[in-house]
CSV table of C-alpha atoms and ligand atoms in Angstrom, one decimal:
chain,number,residue,atom,x,y,z
A,1317,UNK,CA,108.4,-17.1,76.1
A,1318,UNK,CA,109.3,-14.0,78.0
A,1319,UNK,CA,106.7,-11.3,78.6
A,1320,UNK,CA,107.0,-7.8,80.0
A,1321,UNK,CA,103.7,-6.4,81.3
A,1322,UNK,CA,103.7,-2.7,81.3
A,1323,UNK,CA,101.1,-0.6,83.2
A,1324,UNK,CA,100.9,2.8,85.0
A,1325,UNK,CA,99.6,1.2,88.2
A,1326,UNK,CA,99.9,-2.3,89.8
A,1327,UNK,CA,98.3,-3.4,93.1
A,1328,UNK,CA,99.7,-3.2,95.9
A,1329,UNK,CA,102.4,-0.7,94.8
A,1330,UNK,CA,100.0,2.0,93.4
A,1331,UNK,CA,96.2,1.8,92.7
A,1332,UNK,CA,93.6,4.2,91.6
A,1333,UNK,CA,91.2,1.6,90.1
A,1334,UNK,CA,90.7,-1.7,88.3
A,1335,UNK,CA,93.9,-1.4,86.1
A,1336,UNK,CA,96.0,-1.9,89.2
A,1337,UNK,CA,94.0,-5.0,90.2
A,1338,UNK,CA,94.4,-6.4,86.8
A,1339,UNK,CA,98.1,-5.6,86.7
A,1340,UNK,CA,98.5,-7.7,89.7
A,1341,UNK,CA,96.0,-10.6,89.3
A,1342,UNK,CA,96.4,-11.2,85.5
A,1343,UNK,CA,100.2,-11.2,85.7
A,1344,UNK,CA,100.0,-13.6,88.7
A,1345,UNK,CA,97.7,-15.9,86.7
A,1346,UNK,CA,99.9,-15.7,83.6
A,1347,UNK,CA,103.0,-16.6,85.5
A,1348,UNK,CA,101.6,-20.2,85.4
A,1349,UNK,CA,102.1,-20.2,81.6
A,1350,UNK,CA,104.9,-17.8,80.7
A,1351,UNK,CA,108.0,-16.1,82.1
A,1352,UNK,CA,106.5,-12.8,83.0
A,1353,UNK,CA,107.5,-9.7,84.9
A,1354,UNK,CA,106.0,-6.2,85.1
A,1355,UNK,CA,107.1,-2.6,84.8
A,1356,UNK,CA,105.5,0.5,86.2
A,1357,UNK,CA,106.6,4.0,87.1
A,1358,UNK,CA,108.2,4.8,90.4
A,1359,UNK,CA,106.1,7.5,92.0
A,1360,UNK,CA,107.1,10.1,94.5
A,1361,UNK,CA,104.7,8.7,97.2
A,1362,UNK,CA,106.5,5.4,97.1
A,1363,UNK,CA,109.1,4.7,99.8
A,1364,UNK,CA,112.5,4.0,98.2
A,1365,UNK,CA,113.6,2.0,101.3
A,1366,UNK,CA,111.0,-0.6,100.6
A,1367,UNK,CA,112.3,-1.3,97.1
A,1368,UNK,CA,115.6,-2.7,95.9
A,1369,UNK,CA,117.7,-0.7,93.6
A,1370,UNK,CA,118.6,-2.7,90.5
A,1371,UNK,CA,121.9,-2.7,88.7
A,1372,UNK,CA,120.0,-1.8,85.5
A,1373,UNK,CA,120.5,1.9,84.6
A,1374,UNK,CA,120.2,3.6,81.2
A,1375,UNK,CA,119.1,6.8,79.6
A,1376,UNK,CA,116.4,7.5,77.1
A,1377,UNK,CA,116.4,10.4,74.7
A,1378,UNK,CA,113.2,12.1,73.7
A,1379,UNK,CA,113.0,15.2,71.6
A,1380,UNK,CA,116.8,15.6,71.9
A,1381,UNK,CA,116.8,15.6,75.7
A,1382,UNK,CA,118.5,12.8,77.6
A,1383,UNK,CA,116.6,11.5,80.6
A,1384,UNK,CA,118.5,9.3,83.1
A,1385,UNK,CA,116.6,6.2,84.3
A,1386,UNK,CA,117.3,4.0,87.2
A,1387,UNK,CA,115.3,0.9,88.0
A,1388,UNK,CA,114.0,-0.4,91.3
A,1389,UNK,CA,112.6,-3.9,91.9
A,1390,UNK,CA,110.2,-5.8,94.1
A,1391,UNK,CA,108.8,-9.3,94.3
A,1392,UNK,CA,105.2,-10.3,95.2
A,1393,UNK,CA,103.4,-13.6,94.7
A,1394,UNK,CA,106.4,-14.9,92.7
A,1395,UNK,CA,106.2,-12.0,90.2
A,1396,UNK,CA,109.0,-9.4,89.8
A,1397,UNK,CA,108.0,-5.8,89.2
A,1398,UNK,CA,110.5,-3.3,87.9
A,1399,UNK,CA,110.0,0.4,88.6
A,1400,UNK,CA,111.1,3.2,86.3
A,1401,UNK,CA,112.6,6.0,88.3
A,1402,UNK,CA,113.3,9.2,86.3
A,1403,UNK,CA,113.3,12.8,87.5
A,1404,UNK,CA,110.3,14.2,85.6
A,1405,UNK,CA,108.2,11.0,85.7
A,1406,UNK,CA,108.8,10.3,89.4
A,1407,UNK,CA,108.7,13.9,90.7
A,1408,UNK,CA,104.9,14.5,90.9
A,1409,UNK,CA,102.9,14.0,94.1
A,1410,UNK,CA,100.3,11.8,92.5
A,1411,UNK,CA,100.1,9.4,89.6
A,1412,UNK,CA,98.3,11.4,87.0
A,1413,UNK,CA,97.2,14.7,88.5
A,1414,UNK,CA,96.0,16.4,91.6
A,1415,UNK,CA,93.1,18.7,92.7
A,1416,UNK,CA,94.1,21.1,89.9
A,1417,UNK,CA,93.6,18.5,87.2
A,1418,UNK,CA,95.9,16.3,85.1
A,1419,UNK,CA,99.6,17.2,85.1
A,1420,UNK,CA,100.5,19.3,82.1
A,1421,UNK,CA,103.7,17.3,81.5
A,1422,UNK,CA,102.0,13.9,81.5
A,1423,UNK,CA,103.0,13.5,77.8
A,1424,UNK,CA,106.7,13.6,78.6
A,1425,UNK,CA,106.3,11.7,81.9
A,1426,UNK,CA,104.6,8.8,80.2
A,1427,UNK,CA,106.8,9.2,77.1
A,1428,UNK,CA,109.8,8.6,79.3
A,1429,UNK,CA,108.0,5.6,80.9
A,1430,UNK,CA,107.2,4.0,77.5
A,1431,UNK,CA,110.8,4.6,76.2
A,1432,UNK,CA,112.2,3.1,79.4
A,1433,UNK,CA,109.9,0.1,79.3
A,1434,UNK,CA,111.2,-0.7,75.7
A,1435,UNK,CA,114.8,-0.3,76.9
A,1436,UNK,CA,114.1,-2.6,79.8
A,1437,UNK,CA,112.4,-5.2,77.5
A,1438,UNK,CA,115.7,-5.2,75.5
A,1439,UNK,CA,117.8,-5.8,78.6
A,1440,UNK,CA,115.4,-8.6,79.7
A,1441,UNK,CA,115.2,-10.0,76.2
A,1442,UNK,CA,111.5,-10.0,76.3
A,1443,UNK,CA,109.6,-11.6,73.3
A,1444,UNK,CA,106.4,-9.7,74.0
A,1445,UNK,CA,105.5,-6.4,75.7
A,1446,UNK,CA,102.0,-6.3,77.0
A,1447,UNK,CA,101.1,-2.6,77.2
A,1448,UNK,CA,97.9,-1.2,78.9
A,1449,UNK,CA,95.9,2.0,78.3
A,1450,UNK,CA,97.2,5.3,77.1
A,1451,UNK,CA,100.0,5.6,79.6
A,1452,UNK,CA,101.9,2.8,77.9
A,1453,UNK,CA,100.4,3.1,74.4
A,1454,UNK,CA,103.6,4.6,72.9
A,1455,UNK,CA,105.4,1.2,73.5
A,1456,UNK,CA,104.1,-0.5,70.4
A,1457,UNK,CA,105.0,2.6,68.3
A,1458,UNK,CA,108.5,2.8,69.8
A,1459,UNK,CA,109.1,-0.9,69.2
A,1460,UNK,CA,107.9,-0.7,65.5
A,1461,UNK,CA,109.8,2.5,64.9
A,1462,UNK,CA,113.1,1.0,66.2
A,1463,UNK,CA,112.3,-2.2,64.2
A,1464,UNK,CA,112.9,-4.4,67.3
A,1465,UNK,CA,112.3,-8.1,67.3
A,1466,UNK,CA,109.7,-7.8,70.0
A,1467,UNK,CA,105.9,-8.3,69.6
A,1468,UNK,CA,103.4,-6.1,71.3
A,1469,UNK,CA,99.9,-6.6,72.7
A,1470,UNK,CA,97.9,-3.6,73.7
A,1471,UNK,CA,94.9,-3.8,76.1
A,1472,UNK,CA,92.3,-1.0,76.3
A,1473,UNK,CA,90.9,-0.9,79.9
A,1474,UNK,CA,89.0,2.3,79.4
A,1475,UNK,CA,88.6,4.0,76.1
A,1476,UNK,CA,87.4,7.2,77.8
A,1477,UNK,CA,90.9,8.0,78.8
A,1478,UNK,CA,93.1,8.5,75.7
A,1479,UNK,CA,96.0,10.7,76.7
A,1480,UNK,CA,95.3,13.7,74.3
A,1481,UNK,CA,97.9,16.5,74.2
A,1482,UNK,CA,98.7,19.6,72.1
A,1483,UNK,CA,100.4,19.1,68.8
A,1484,UNK,CA,103.7,20.3,70.4
A,1485,UNK,CA,103.8,17.0,72.3
A,1486,UNK,CA,105.0,15.2,69.3
A,1487,UNK,CA,108.3,17.1,69.2
A,1488,UNK,CA,108.7,16.7,73.0
A,1489,UNK,CA,108.4,12.9,72.8
A,1490,UNK,CA,110.7,12.9,69.9
A,1491,UNK,CA,108.4,11.9,67.1
A,1492,UNK,CA,108.6,13.2,63.5
A,1493,UNK,CA,105.9,15.3,61.9
A,1494,UNK,CA,105.1,12.3,59.8
A,1495,UNK,CA,103.2,10.8,62.8
A,1496,UNK,CA,100.9,13.8,62.7
A,1497,UNK,CA,98.2,12.4,60.4
A,1498,UNK,CA,94.9,10.7,60.8
A,1499,UNK,CA,96.3,7.2,60.4
A,1500,UNK,CA,98.9,7.8,63.1
A,1501,UNK,CA,98.6,10.0,66.2
A,1502,UNK,CA,96.7,13.0,65.0
A,1503,UNK,CA,93.2,13.4,66.6
A,1504,UNK,CA,91.3,16.6,65.7
A,1505,UNK,CA,94.4,18.7,65.6
A,1506,UNK,CA,95.9,17.1,68.8
A,1507,UNK,CA,98.1,14.2,69.6
A,1508,UNK,CA,96.4,11.1,70.9
A,1509,UNK,CA,98.6,8.5,72.7
A,1510,UNK,CA,96.0,5.8,72.8
A,1511,UNK,CA,95.9,5.7,69.0
A,1512,UNK,CA,99.5,4.5,69.0
A,1513,UNK,CA,98.5,1.4,71.0
A,1514,UNK,CA,95.7,0.6,68.6
A,1515,UNK,CA,97.6,1.2,65.4
A,1516,UNK,CA,101.1,-0.2,66.1
A,1517,UNK,CA,100.3,-3.2,68.3
A,1518,UNK,CA,100.4,-6.8,66.9
A,1519,UNK,CA,97.3,-7.8,69.0
A,1520,UNK,CA,94.6,-5.6,70.5
A,1521,UNK,CA,92.4,-6.6,73.4
A,1522,UNK,CA,89.8,-5.0,75.6
A,1523,UNK,CA,88.5,-6.2,78.9
A,1524,UNK,CA,85.1,-7.8,78.0
A,1525,UNK,CA,83.5,-9.3,74.9
A,1526,UNK,CA,80.6,-6.9,75.1
A,1527,UNK,CA,82.8,-3.8,75.4
A,1528,UNK,CA,84.8,-5.1,72.4
A,1529,UNK,CA,81.6,-4.8,70.3
A,1530,UNK,CA,80.4,-1.6,72.0
A,1531,UNK,CA,83.6,0.4,71.2
A,1532,UNK,CA,83.0,-0.1,67.5
A,1533,UNK,CA,79.9,2.1,67.8
A,1534,UNK,CA,79.5,5.9,67.9
A,1535,UNK,CA,77.8,5.6,71.3
A,1536,UNK,CA,80.7,4.0,73.1
A,1537,UNK,CA,83.6,4.6,70.7
A,1538,UNK,CA,84.7,8.0,72.2
A,1539,UNK,CA,85.6,9.3,68.8
A,1540,UNK,CA,87.8,6.3,68.0
A,1541,UNK,CA,85.1,4.0,66.6
A,1542,UNK,CA,86.3,4.6,63.0
A,1543,UNK,CA,89.9,3.7,63.9
A,1544,UNK,CA,88.8,0.7,65.9
A,1545,UNK,CA,86.6,-0.6,63.1
A,1546,UNK,CA,89.7,-0.3,60.8
A,1547,UNK,CA,91.6,-2.6,63.3
A,1548,UNK,CA,88.7,-4.8,64.4
A,1549,UNK,CA,90.3,-7.9,62.9
A,1550,UNK,CA,92.9,-7.9,65.7
A,1551,UNK,CA,90.5,-6.8,68.4
A,1552,UNK,CA,89.5,-9.4,71.0
A,1553,UNK,CA,87.4,-9.0,74.2
A,1554,UNK,CA,88.7,-11.0,77.2
A,1555,UNK,CA,86.8,-10.7,80.5
A,1556,UNK,CA,88.8,-9.6,83.5
A,1557,UNK,CA,88.9,-11.6,86.7
A,1558,UNK,CA,89.9,-10.9,90.3
A,1559,UNK,CA,92.5,-12.3,92.6
A,1560,UNK,CA,90.4,-14.6,94.7
A,1561,UNK,CA,93.1,-14.9,97.4
A,1562,UNK,CA,92.9,-11.1,98.0
A,1563,UNK,CA,89.2,-10.9,97.7
A,1564,UNK,CA,88.3,-13.8,99.9
A,1565,UNK,CA,85.8,-13.3,102.7
A,1566,UNK,CA,87.0,-16.5,104.3
A,1567,UNK,CA,90.4,-15.1,105.3
A,1568,UNK,CA,90.2,-11.4,104.7
A,1569,UNK,CA,92.2,-9.7,107.4
A,1570,UNK,CA,90.2,-6.5,107.0
A,1571,UNK,CA,87.0,-8.2,108.3
A,1572,UNK,CA,86.1,-8.5,111.9
A,1573,UNK,CA,84.4,-11.9,111.1
A,1574,UNK,CA,85.6,-13.8,108.1
A,1575,UNK,CA,82.9,-16.0,106.6
A,1576,UNK,CA,81.8,-18.3,103.8
A,1577,UNK,CA,78.5,-19.2,102.2
A,1578,UNK,CA,78.1,-21.7,105.0
A,1579,UNK,CA,78.5,-19.2,107.8
A,1580,UNK,CA,76.5,-16.2,106.5
A,1581,UNK,CA,75.5,-15.3,110.0
A,1582,UNK,CA,79.0,-13.9,110.3
A,1583,UNK,CA,78.5,-11.7,107.3
A,1584,UNK,CA,75.6,-10.2,109.2
A,1585,UNK,CA,78.0,-9.5,112.1
A,1586,UNK,CA,80.3,-7.6,109.8
A,1587,UNK,CA,77.3,-5.6,108.8
A,1588,UNK,CA,76.3,-4.9,112.4
A,1589,UNK,CA,79.7,-3.7,113.3
A,1590,UNK,CA,80.2,-1.5,110.3
A,1591,UNK,CA,76.7,0.1,110.5
A,1592,UNK,CA,77.3,0.9,114.2
A,1593,UNK,CA,80.7,2.5,113.3
A,1594,UNK,CA,79.3,4.7,110.5
A,1595,UNK,CA,76.0,5.5,112.3
A,1596,UNK,CA,73.4,3.6,110.2
A,1597,UNK,CA,70.6,2.3,112.3
A,1598,UNK,CA,68.6,-1.0,112.0
A,1599,UNK,CA,70.7,-3.9,110.7
A,1600,UNK,CA,67.7,-5.7,109.5
A,1601,UNK,CA,67.1,-3.2,106.8
A,1602,UNK,CA,68.7,-4.0,103.4
A,1603,UNK,CA,72.0,-2.3,103.1
A,1604,UNK,CA,72.8,-1.0,99.7
A,1605,UNK,CA,76.5,-0.2,99.1
A,1606,UNK,CA,78.5,1.6,96.3
A,1607,UNK,CA,82.3,1.8,96.1
A,1608,UNK,CA,83.3,3.9,93.2
A,1609,UNK,CA,85.0,6.9,91.6
A,1610,UNK,CA,82.9,10.1,91.6
A,1611,UNK,CA,82.8,10.5,87.8
A,1612,UNK,CA,80.1,10.6,85.1
A,1613,UNK,CA,80.9,7.1,83.9
A,1614,UNK,CA,79.9,5.5,87.2
A,1615,UNK,CA,76.2,6.6,86.9
A,1616,UNK,CA,76.2,9.3,89.6
A,1617,UNK,CA,73.8,11.5,87.6
A,1618,UNK,CA,71.2,8.7,87.6
A,1619,UNK,CA,71.9,7.9,91.2
A,1620,UNK,CA,71.5,11.6,92.4
A,1621,UNK,CA,68.4,12.1,90.4
A,1622,UNK,CA,66.9,8.9,92.0
A,1623,UNK,CA,68.1,9.6,95.6
A,1624,UNK,CA,64.9,11.1,97.0
A,1625,UNK,CA,62.8,8.2,95.9
A,1626,UNK,CA,65.5,5.6,96.7
A,1627,UNK,CA,66.2,6.9,100.2
A,1628,UNK,CA,62.5,7.0,101.1
A,1629,UNK,CA,62.5,3.2,100.9
A,1630,UNK,CA,63.0,1.2,104.1
A,1631,UNK,CA,66.7,0.8,103.4
A,1632,UNK,CA,70.2,2.0,104.3
A,1633,UNK,CA,72.7,3.3,101.8
A,1634,UNK,CA,76.5,3.5,102.3
A,1635,UNK,CA,78.6,5.1,99.7
A,1636,UNK,CA,82.5,5.1,99.6
A,1637,UNK,CA,83.8,7.2,96.7
A,1638,UNK,CA,86.4,9.8,95.7
A,1639,UNK,CA,86.6,12.0,92.7
A,1640,UNK,CA,85.0,15.1,91.3
A,1641,UNK,CA,84.0,17.9,93.7
A,1642,UNK,CA,80.8,18.7,91.8
A,1643,UNK,CA,79.4,15.2,92.7
A,1644,UNK,CA,80.6,15.5,96.3
A,1645,UNK,CA,78.7,18.8,96.6
A,1646,UNK,CA,75.6,17.4,94.9
A,1647,UNK,CA,75.5,14.5,97.3
A,1648,UNK,CA,76.0,16.5,100.5
A,1649,UNK,CA,72.4,17.8,100.8
A,1650,UNK,CA,71.1,14.2,100.8
A,1651,UNK,CA,73.5,13.3,103.6
A,1652,UNK,CA,71.9,16.2,105.6
A,1653,UNK,CA,68.4,15.2,104.7
A,1654,UNK,CA,68.4,11.4,105.2
A,1655,UNK,CA,69.6,9.5,108.2
A,1656,UNK,CA,69.7,6.3,106.2
A,1657,UNK,CA,72.4,7.6,103.9
A,1658,UNK,CA,76.1,7.8,104.7
A,1659,UNK,CA,78.7,9.1,102.3
A,1660,UNK,CA,82.3,8.3,103.1
A,1661,UNK,CA,84.4,10.5,100.8
A,1662,UNK,CA,87.8,9.1,100.0
A,1663,UNK,CA,89.7,6.0,98.8
A,1664,UNK,CA,90.3,3.3,101.4
A,1665,UNK,CA,91.2,-0.3,100.4
A,1666,UNK,CA,90.6,-2.0,103.8
A,1667,UNK,CA,87.4,-0.1,104.4
A,1668,UNK,CA,86.2,-1.1,100.9
A,1669,UNK,CA,86.6,-4.8,101.9
A,1670,UNK,CA,84.6,-4.3,105.0
A,1671,UNK,CA,81.8,-2.6,103.0
A,1672,UNK,CA,81.7,-5.4,100.4
A,1673,UNK,CA,81.4,-7.8,103.3
A,1674,UNK,CA,78.6,-5.9,104.9
A,1675,UNK,CA,76.3,-5.1,102.0
A,1676,UNK,CA,73.2,-6.8,100.8
A,1677,UNK,CA,73.2,-5.2,97.4
A,1678,UNK,CA,75.9,-3.3,95.4
A,1679,UNK,CA,74.9,-0.5,93.1
A,1680,UNK,CA,76.6,-0.1,89.8
A,1681,UNK,CA,74.5,2.1,87.5
A,1682,UNK,CA,77.5,2.8,85.2
A,1683,UNK,CA,76.7,4.5,81.9
A,1684,UNK,CA,79.5,2.4,80.4
A,1685,UNK,CA,81.8,-0.1,82.0
A,1686,UNK,CA,84.6,-1.8,80.1
A,1687,UNK,CA,84.6,-4.7,82.5
A,1688,UNK,CA,84.1,-3.6,86.1
A,1689,UNK,CA,85.5,-5.5,89.1
A,1690,UNK,CA,83.2,-4.3,91.9
A,1691,UNK,CA,80.4,-6.6,90.8
A,1692,UNK,CA,82.7,-9.6,90.9
A,1693,UNK,CA,84.2,-8.6,94.3
A,1694,UNK,CA,80.7,-8.0,95.6
A,1695,UNK,CA,79.4,-11.4,94.4
A,1696,UNK,CA,82.3,-13.1,96.0
A,1697,UNK,CA,81.4,-11.4,99.3
A,1698,UNK,CA,77.8,-12.5,99.0
A,1699,UNK,CA,76.6,-9.0,98.1
A,1700,UNK,CA,74.2,-9.0,95.2
A,1701,UNK,CA,75.1,-6.7,92.3
A,1702,UNK,CA,72.5,-4.3,90.8
A,1703,UNK,CA,73.9,-3.2,87.5
A,1704,UNK,CA,73.1,-1.3,84.3
A,1705,UNK,CA,73.6,-4.0,81.6
A,1706,UNK,CA,76.5,-2.6,79.6
A,1707,UNK,CA,80.0,-3.7,78.8
A,1708,UNK,CA,81.6,-6.2,81.2
A,1709,UNK,CA,78.7,-5.8,83.6
A,1710,UNK,CA,76.4,-7.4,81.0
A,1711,UNK,CA,78.9,-10.3,80.6
A,1712,UNK,CA,79.3,-10.9,84.3
A,1713,UNK,CA,75.9,-10.3,86.0
A,1714,UNK,CA,72.6,-12.1,85.0
A,1715,UNK,CA,69.1,-11.7,86.3
A,1716,UNK,CA,67.3,-14.3,84.2
A,1717,UNK,CA,70.0,-16.9,83.6
A,1718,UNK,CA,71.6,-19.2,86.2
A,1719,UNK,CA,75.0,-17.8,85.3
A,1720,UNK,CA,77.8,-16.2,87.3
A,1721,UNK,CA,77.0,-13.8,88.9
A,1722,UNK,CA,73.3,-13.6,89.6
A,1723,UNK,CA,72.0,-10.1,90.2
A,1724,UNK,CA,69.5,-7.4,89.2
A,1725,UNK,CA,70.0,-6.0,85.7
A,1726,UNK,CA,68.4,-2.9,84.2
A,1727,UNK,CA,68.8,-2.2,80.6
A,1728,UNK,CA,68.2,1.5,80.3
A,1729,UNK,CA,70.3,4.1,82.1
A,1730,UNK,CA,67.3,6.0,83.5
A,1731,UNK,CA,65.9,6.9,86.9
A,1732,UNK,CA,62.8,4.9,86.1
A,1733,UNK,CA,64.7,1.7,85.2
A,1734,UNK,CA,67.0,2.2,88.2
A,1735,UNK,CA,64.1,2.6,90.7
A,1736,UNK,CA,62.3,-0.5,89.2
A,1737,UNK,CA,65.5,-2.5,89.7
A,1738,UNK,CA,65.6,-1.3,93.4
A,1739,UNK,CA,62.0,-2.6,93.8
A,1740,UNK,CA,63.0,-6.0,92.3
A,1741,UNK,CA,65.9,-6.1,94.7
A,1742,UNK,CA,63.6,-5.3,97.7
A,1743,UNK,CA,61.2,-8.1,96.6
A,1744,UNK,CA,64.2,-10.5,96.4
A,1745,UNK,CA,65.3,-9.6,99.9
A,1746,UNK,CA,61.9,-10.3,101.3
A,1747,UNK,CA,62.0,-13.8,99.7
A,1748,UNK,CA,64.6,-15.0,102.1
A,1749,UNK,CA,65.1,-18.5,100.6
A,1750,UNK,CA,65.6,-17.1,97.1
A,1751,UNK,CA,67.8,-14.2,98.4
A,1752,UNK,CA,70.1,-16.8,100.1
A,1753,UNK,CA,70.2,-18.9,97.0
A,1754,UNK,CA,71.5,-15.9,95.0
A,1755,UNK,CA,74.1,-15.3,97.6
A,1756,UNK,CA,75.5,-18.9,97.9
A,1757,UNK,CA,75.3,-19.3,94.1
A,1758,UNK,CA,77.5,-16.1,93.7
A,1759,UNK,CA,79.9,-17.0,96.4
A,1760,UNK,CA,80.7,-20.3,94.6
A,1761,UNK,CA,81.3,-18.6,91.2
A,1762,UNK,CA,84.7,-18.7,89.6
A,1763,UNK,CA,85.8,-15.1,89.1
A,1764,UNK,CA,89.5,-15.9,89.0
A,1765,UNK,CA,91.8,-14.9,86.1
A,1766,UNK,CA,92.6,-18.6,85.3
A,1767,UNK,CA,90.4,-18.9,82.2
A,1768,UNK,CA,91.2,-15.4,80.9
A,1769,UNK,CA,94.9,-15.9,81.4
A,1770,UNK,CA,94.8,-18.9,79.1
A,1771,UNK,CA,93.1,-16.7,76.5
A,1772,UNK,CA,96.0,-14.1,76.8
A,1773,UNK,CA,98.5,-16.9,76.6
A,1774,UNK,CA,96.9,-18.2,73.4
A,1775,UNK,CA,97.1,-14.6,71.9
A,1776,UNK,CA,100.8,-14.3,72.9
A,1777,UNK,CA,101.5,-17.6,71.1
A,1778,UNK,CA,99.6,-16.4,68.1
A,1779,UNK,CA,101.5,-13.1,67.8
A,1780,UNK,CA,104.8,-15.0,68.1
A,1781,UNK,CA,103.9,-17.6,65.5
B,2945,ADP,P1,87.5,1.5,87.6
B,2945,ADP,O1,88.9,0.9,87.2
B,2945,ADP,O2,86.8,2.1,86.5
B,2945,ADP,O3,87.6,2.4,88.8
B,2945,ADP,P2,86.8,-1.2,88.3
B,2945,ADP,O4,85.4,-1.8,88.7
B,2945,ADP,O5,87.4,-1.9,87.2
B,2945,ADP,O6,86.6,0.3,88.1
B,2945,ADP,O7,87.8,-1.3,89.6
B,2945,ADP,C1,87.6,-0.6,90.7
B,2945,ADP,C2,88.5,-1.1,91.8
B,2945,ADP,O8,88.8,0.0,92.7
B,2945,ADP,C3,87.9,-2.1,92.7
B,2945,ADP,O9,88.9,-2.9,93.3
B,2945,ADP,C4,87.2,-1.3,93.8
B,2945,ADP,O10,87.0,-2.0,94.9
B,2945,ADP,C5,88.2,-0.2,94.0
B,2945,ADP,N1,87.7,1.1,94.4
B,2945,ADP,C6,87.0,2.0,93.6
B,2945,ADP,N2,86.7,3.1,94.4
B,2945,ADP,C7,87.2,2.9,95.6
B,2945,ADP,C8,87.3,3.7,96.8
B,2945,ADP,N3,86.7,4.9,96.9
B,2945,ADP,N4,87.9,3.2,97.9
B,2945,ADP,C9,88.5,1.9,97.8
B,2945,ADP,N5,88.5,1.2,96.7
B,2945,ADP,C10,87.9,1.6,95.6
């Protein structure tokens, strides 16, 4: 069985969030079961000298315009990744947009990417294309429209991002008006790429069992709950995992002192060094951390509303986040007011590892969370997750059950519930024996992709049968 995994970002080539982690770790785990390789766009910030130019070259035609495509390649962890290089797709400074917002030509950029991925699948004689999120959602449509003998699986990593464009997009990506109706791409007078993945795929998955149920409801369905209900027979929720060799406190090159659950004193030394560096005093105080995108989804409204009460506790709080300016500005006054709060604005992979290693508790007050990886990474580094019990967070963090991971769970996304959760965390920290039990239990949990890769493999077999 040959599989082509298709995503807009794959670690370590390009990453803005969890999709890239999954693009790396799931594919690596799947390579134990199937012949698999990946395809992603070649972006302008990538260095052509690092990648090998492939002999594969072709053109794709969308809306009567021919776009030349050449392919680059790289190998990592035994998996080959192909990169689609094409003028419009690869010309932009960033992946999806910059400080002025999303790129206006993302429809054609990712249209080219999808058409090229299908062409590549033909060259590679793939049996299945596994497409992910709206950036590759046109793949199942292009495959069905061309009546190719290739099956498609589509995974929704975050329903909040759907790739919605003006009606004129349809012509630009070369699709007939017949696709502009409710049961195809039309979405309130616009064109919705994600719908293509839902409708035309042979199998449909999302990244946790709870999120698979949630997205069928008005509250979490982002306007697509009706469509998803119509396709729920083929919808399955499979929990993500992490690459335990990348997120491994025992040999993480980013840490000053690697450690295991047997050498937790060294975790404390990581904390000491990082706190000194960022200017947070008193290492004995519980250190709360948060590593996130500054967007509504991640619960920043609840956090900001709670900050005065939270920061008056005898704690330190270190936040690493990048994203919307409005949240950055809303956080600034608290940085000025409280010495026990440091906000590092930006995206920094190595620093994030050091913060995971230094924390006592990780905050994840997300309003919704398809799966979430931070809580698994934190647990692996012996940092106890405090989560709002939604989506994949609910499936992977437990307060009352001895299940992986153990943490603090609050069920209402409110300031009151959040602050009560903080109080429970502080009580736990005071009970040193129980606190250490949580840590060592979590550090022994299996968060690898092994089990979930088998579930995907079974689905691949099912769609081919
Ligand atoms: P999402 O994909 O919604 O951003 P996930 O929890 O699935 O959330 O994955 C987030 C990934 O991105 C994790 O690997 C996390 O450590 C990383 N990450 C998020 N924000 C930052 C940041 N500001 N700096 C470094 N890494 C970050």
